């Protein structure tokens, strides 16, 4: 009771503490109450939570306590919202005509509310478990179909991080296609500046030479050119016929990459029809807010020929165990988690949620609706051009355009200043050049306002409306799109709000998310994504900022960046942060590039060896490979720790060329390695830098820190430890923190210069990592509010409870499954591995069988066969209640009993409840039941399922079939029938 | 294409029309495209939609066209949001200390996003179909348990409209309990003024005399007193021990009604322990925003003894066909839809969504959390009181208080003015009295600000924090709550965000809503509740206004009211509107009271006969009864039309005493009666007024209007025609429109005077109808944005398409089911009735069997056995696509085939797929299958169900069992077991 002596007695006074606001956040995020903490610690053999923690986290790396200069106590939920409103009010959202890959758009409200603001969509995990992910898999297949239809190329992936990195991935593909034999990549100067800079930065690692060239000057005479990148329409708006250009390139054996614009492609001849080999771009303007730079989905389309070189996740059609079409991620063997340094790319987390939004935008508008929007945008641009010509105060360029008008003038900056007074942003290309880009939200009134701005004080003797009838389409007839697109019924059915609403909900109902149950994926930290954290993301003052708006208009964002940078420095023990990398893998790449720049700055051009333990995540070697590093593997010992003697030997052997060690802490095995100090010292002693993979920060915050441990640089997966929801496979953010000596090298940006936060004294940026200056700025409020509401104590408690929860589960499970690795005192960190390898022999059971059977219990399987094949890695996080942990343990224990039945010969090795899992309703309710086990037991193996059950929608999906019969776009009904016939034949 | 001659040709100019913004709304709301309209009209035998409409709507009542002075063209979705933001910015949300039944509260963000902003919850219908409503039924049972636990009385209903009307309902109960023999009702003056006024207004109809009396002066000597109403804590804050008071009343045979406050009851002795007979109040401060007056859930609790007299819906525990506990609405025989003028009350639509929010607030906080909040509020009030005493500038009253401090001062208005400068609102009780009410959102800083305000410029030599330690609880020990509450596990499990999130989603998953499929309830108009319409509802500038804030702070609301009033006048052909009634039935009552006041004003005291056709909705006679009117029924003819000769005779017979006719148009039978002109004339000729029930406005808007037809007054169910979602049984709004001669009598309000919009020249208000001046103001933006985005053409098209859709369905179904009533040209209006009466004989099938079987097809059944027993009434609305209509028709046709199988003797009369419906998974997946039909057919009778199926969660629920064994609160686990054992015994 708040009253010192309970309300019942005579003298009852109240404490000031009890009068503080009551809507505190940590108790909503952290699960276990103090009483539960003690009960759970005791069950693990410790007197208290703190003694469990003391026994778990090595003393040598334990920090005293963490203290923030701001928000140390933690704001309450309502205080947080108020603070965010204050920040929001400091952003001045001007009308943007800047273009450059970012356009204002109307997010259809039904999509806003039912996807972007809906935890049923945004808390989903990447669809590795296909049978409980058919909803978003369908939506991503729609996305791939949208991309292939509009680009005119037959294959697309399910999103990349942004247009700039997509172009860089395409560049890498060209290099690969030509087997690394031609080392020049040409970029036409009509590409966006950020695209050019990202490719330049990226080229280094592949030892590619980038030549930026005027289109007309492009030449392949050197014979050393692997590819050429052009933009269509160009960054300054021009719409050119690339027919001859492509022919010429192909004649020289050069691959053509085209960066393009989806809206333009609804009316322009598609790149595929010019013969482009690879097409990239952003789907942002399809209903995804600009968000001061992101997140949005980029795309990459190519031909089937290059499918094995395609970066990123691809959704494909396969069949399930009943022979019915079912979707899944295709050709995973290309990806870093399998191929490691030989992977096509380091990309892991992508932009699934945003790809889904863009796909649904296309579903809602349909081909006709999209074309109407495009024609309107083009029409308004035509009116602007006609009006400016009439006005005569500036000179309008003569080339055909789609949405962007290029203007020559005597003082571009002066005009931009006038525009700013009208709360309008123009793009100043140079002192005599302005471009004006239109979008879906542009109105006739906007055009009138522009006339006024360009009239320079003179009266405008016409209106936009009055000019319209005289305006002609500016698209040359040869470039007008003739080919149909989006003819599939999905793009032609859901054009009313009710129809789309129901389509969204039908898909959602097929997908398990954190709204249903815990998703205890080791290494992924699927914790609570609290509503208060999510709310500011869709506020217009954050969502509608153009990333290249003058920074003084974005004071709210800038203040948040500066606060967040400082908070993250405190959390990590670093001196400066870059918020540019927009995924964990991008952070790794950026971090290694920082190390590389550092060595280069010291003349150490030869330092290019990167030591990586075999237990590292696939992105680590893939990222190192992208930096041109030579990878040296070191093994682990029986306890799962890095083999220190081996590491020492490797470091000493490569002493002269040692660049870096990549190390995850606690280890990917879920253990706090006691030798981490020593490991850091070995690397430093041999001239290397320590890169720490921060994916496991959830076991560090407030207890230790990368900086304290001795790392020089580290990325944070804000979508793990810092509450950005996984969105079914993205978005994420991978900011990097560095020690002081590395701060000067943090990435910058060609349009809006950036660097470390707090800013170091001098800067020597490594180049550009992401298309937007601060990456996916729109989702930074999530991590920011999380930290600010938790305060230092709440965050530290979170780490402790995350560790407690893992140990509690390990304890409950250890009598049923071997727990693979433990620390010195027998405890695990925030995650742990159970070993299923034995069951292969005793019962023919594989980890996959257990994961699929878990679906029948209403759960998403843990991380499977990584980092150790044949195992499951479980990470409960601090947000899961004891009741939920118990339910999950009960399920696993019950499954262990099911395995025992096979072991004992009571169940058939090939035909048992595990091999038959998951069991969808179509099977369970079929008239014929031919399984040797009971229907009821298949469906309801645990009591809670009677009260509420999540149903898998397909039988087990066949991975091999799908990869053999690759289909990555929507099937028409007739194709569906063929597919099914073929599969059952 | 937007380009006049397609982009392909040479001369391609664009029209200004094509340059208008493209995010128009009507095409998202109205389903059928122009092409579909023609196809569908043709299938009904008409050349075009317009010719179908011309044949359907009688010429004599057809208006030329509707034209708005504002928004006639319709705003686009983004323009609408901009307009609403402008309005929102005109509301100045001051910190409110006004109290009076409305308190600021923190809506837990997880509840905000997952209930209030979630179409999965807000688009649900009233849970008449229990098997697909177990989620909200559980939540409402939680609500009832919350109310009974806190009030200390054993029975609660599932919400009433507001505290004031709840008190009036309680008054009516007292009258009923004493069988109308004691005609005085005493109201203590310590009740809220709006409560007093509503009771006074309401008393008239029951012929009750209301005496408002100081508590100490209450006396029962007359022997004529049926009940007494007191408030606890009192409106000015005092917390009194009512022990003696109740004893004294009971000794005189007087029933005691207590109005109370839920938060206070977490620390105060509950009314039930004083012996109160009926307890009423509002659950608003349990996490429901003030919303400038509503919507919020009110409650009424009483003892089992009075259960049959309880107004409103009650949720009860029963069993399903497998003997398992299952929930449903209990004792429906009390309600107007069955008992009509003999009903306990006219209430129909209540406040289900808000009751759910309040219940979830209690679930989230739990008993300890609620008590913490209460003690904090009380502590802060204590600090204020202590500080003011120290300051000495005003005099603090001496009585014990919970959250409200009463202050005597020399110039209350002067202090309030100072407060307003600090953006603070106080309650000025009279020129020497102020009260300050605290709530969950009050902070120590607020208290400091109040000190500053009350210090009148003098320095404040202390802070709130510094005073806290010396402050004592002001609650007398005899009034401190000792009894436990909310001990059920549901209130003690879901205190973290993840746990609550999942609880909400588990419940949601059990309930069918518009997110799944059409809900074609005749008379209920379950149309699209568009996201854009819903968005402003949860904006803080609308949501957080106190209803008694000075109107100059609520300019945004006021401007909206004025625009909306004008728009509704245009839509209805009336001259003035009252936005006070907060449900349809409240509108009926208000409208009849207007008519009554009109007659009285002319000296026609004797005019008290109300003619009501037998086909009228139950609320009509129930409302008329509440106005003390004598009801005369008239029948219908074979075609379903009012029997005009009979009506004429009745009117003439009662010529001298005729008050009104209540008529629904089109009729509740779904027909445009051709005689409506004549009917109005007959009534007018005989001195009566025509009251039109506007529930069927969806067939009138833009085509005709009540005013044009000849009605004098009409209510609109904004939750039908004007897009307020049904919320699982409320909220709603029932504003009334009137002709000029009635405008002066529109309701006012004792705190903030109101009247007609636009305002008539003179006013003679009938009294007060609802607790808040403009009813549930917070949901008015929904209807406002609907009208403003549709524009006059969009709205007219909506009516046409609603009619088209009904005719299309009737046509498809007529070969399978008799369509009961049609207009002159063989068409139906916006809804139609199919006749199932024959199947009783041919196959033993009842409408209920068809409705339950429809669940297996994924649909909510249509309106059952109303207005004609043995039938289903289908209303598709304009928002349903042809594809959806076809799916529903396919289901009904397939069910007809299932009936035919019984008729043919192929299926057993008592054991067939209809009688066995619905089929929940627990049955379908049971090992044993004993039904004579196939599992698979039971589960998947239509192809679309394979792609996506909504599962009923229980077998058919037994209504009779539940009413015989009435349980209206949560069962503990042991009770559950007993219940189950008893049921199966
Ligand atoms: C240990 C580890 N490192 C790096 C990554 C890559 O992060 P991202 O997916 O954000 O690119 C992951 C992602 O799962 C990881 O678990
Ligand atoms: C014809 C008719 N009149 C009146 C009402 C009562 O409206 P409410 O439920 O808003 O009180 C209804 C509600 O279903 C109705 O259908
Ligand atoms: O499933 C595949 O498309 O490979």
PDB file of C-alpha atoms and ligand atoms in Angstrom, chain B residues 348-349 523-524 583-586 588 617 619-620 664 668 693 695 715 717 719-720 866, ligand 2:
ATOM      1  CA  UNK B 348     -30.967  -1.468 -26.804  1.00  0.00           C
ATOM      2  CA  UNK B 349     -27.543  -0.258 -27.996  1.00  0.00           C
ATOM      3  CA  UNK B 523     -32.206  -3.077 -39.518  1.00  0.00           C
ATOM      4  CA  UNK B 524     -28.616  -2.793 -38.240  1.00  0.00           C
ATOM      5  CA  UNK B 583     -28.340   5.807 -28.690  1.00  0.00           C
ATOM      6  CA  UNK B 584     -31.256   5.234 -31.010  1.00  0.00           C
ATOM      7  CA  UNK B 585     -33.642   4.402 -28.201  1.00  0.00           C
ATOM      8  CA  UNK B 586     -32.542   7.523 -26.335  1.00  0.00           C
ATOM      9  CA  UNK B 588     -36.791   7.941 -29.664  1.00  0.00           C
ATOM     10  CA  UNK B 617     -39.000  -2.125 -33.404  1.00  0.00           C
ATOM     11  CA  UNK B 619     -37.687   0.255 -28.668  1.00  0.00           C
ATOM     12  CA  UNK B 620     -40.615   2.238 -30.139  1.00  0.00           C
ATOM     13  CA  UNK B 664     -40.181   3.428 -39.587  1.00  0.00           C
ATOM     14  CA  UNK B 668     -39.102  -2.615 -40.931  1.00  0.00           C
ATOM     15  CA  UNK B 693     -37.664   6.011 -36.597  1.00  0.00           C
ATOM     16  CA  UNK B 695     -33.025   3.312 -38.334  1.00  0.00           C
ATOM     17  CA  UNK B 715     -33.812  10.047 -34.682  1.00  0.00           C
ATOM     18  CA  UNK B 717     -28.845   5.858 -35.558  1.00  0.00           C
ATOM     19  CA  UNK B 719     -24.131   3.741 -35.633  1.00  0.00           C
ATOM     20  CA  UNK B 720     -26.101   2.415 -38.562  1.00  0.00           C
ATOM     21  CA  UNK B 866     -37.829  -9.947 -36.397  1.00  0.00           C
TER      22      UNK B 866
HETATM   23  C1  LIG C   2     -35.807   0.037 -36.350  1.00  0.00           C
HETATM   24  C2  LIG C   2     -35.016   0.342 -35.136  1.00  0.00           C
HETATM   25  N1  LIG C   2     -35.400   1.317 -34.305  1.00  0.00           N
HETATM   26  C3  LIG C   2     -34.697   1.623 -33.202  1.00  0.00           C
HETATM   27  C4  LIG C   2     -33.568   0.940 -32.837  1.00  0.00           C
HETATM   28  C5  LIG C   2     -32.893   1.267 -31.530  1.00  0.00           C
HETATM   29  O1  LIG C   2     -31.641   1.866 -31.698  1.00  0.00           O
HETATM   30  P1  LIG C   2     -30.510   1.744 -30.575  1.00  0.00           P
HETATM   31  O2  LIG C   2     -30.098   0.322 -30.546  1.00  0.00           O
HETATM   32  O3  LIG C   2     -29.444   2.638 -31.022  1.00  0.00           O
HETATM   33  O4  LIG C   2     -31.077   2.174 -29.267  1.00  0.00           O
HETATM   34  C6  LIG C   2     -33.136  -0.094 -33.653  1.00  0.00           C
HETATM   35  C7  LIG C   2     -31.923  -0.849 -33.283  1.00  0.00           C
HETATM   36  O5  LIG C   2     -31.642  -1.932 -33.692  1.00  0.00           O
HETATM   37  C8  LIG C   2     -33.872  -0.398 -34.822  1.00  0.00           C
HETATM   38  O6  LIG C   2     -33.457  -1.376 -35.646  1.00  0.00           O
END
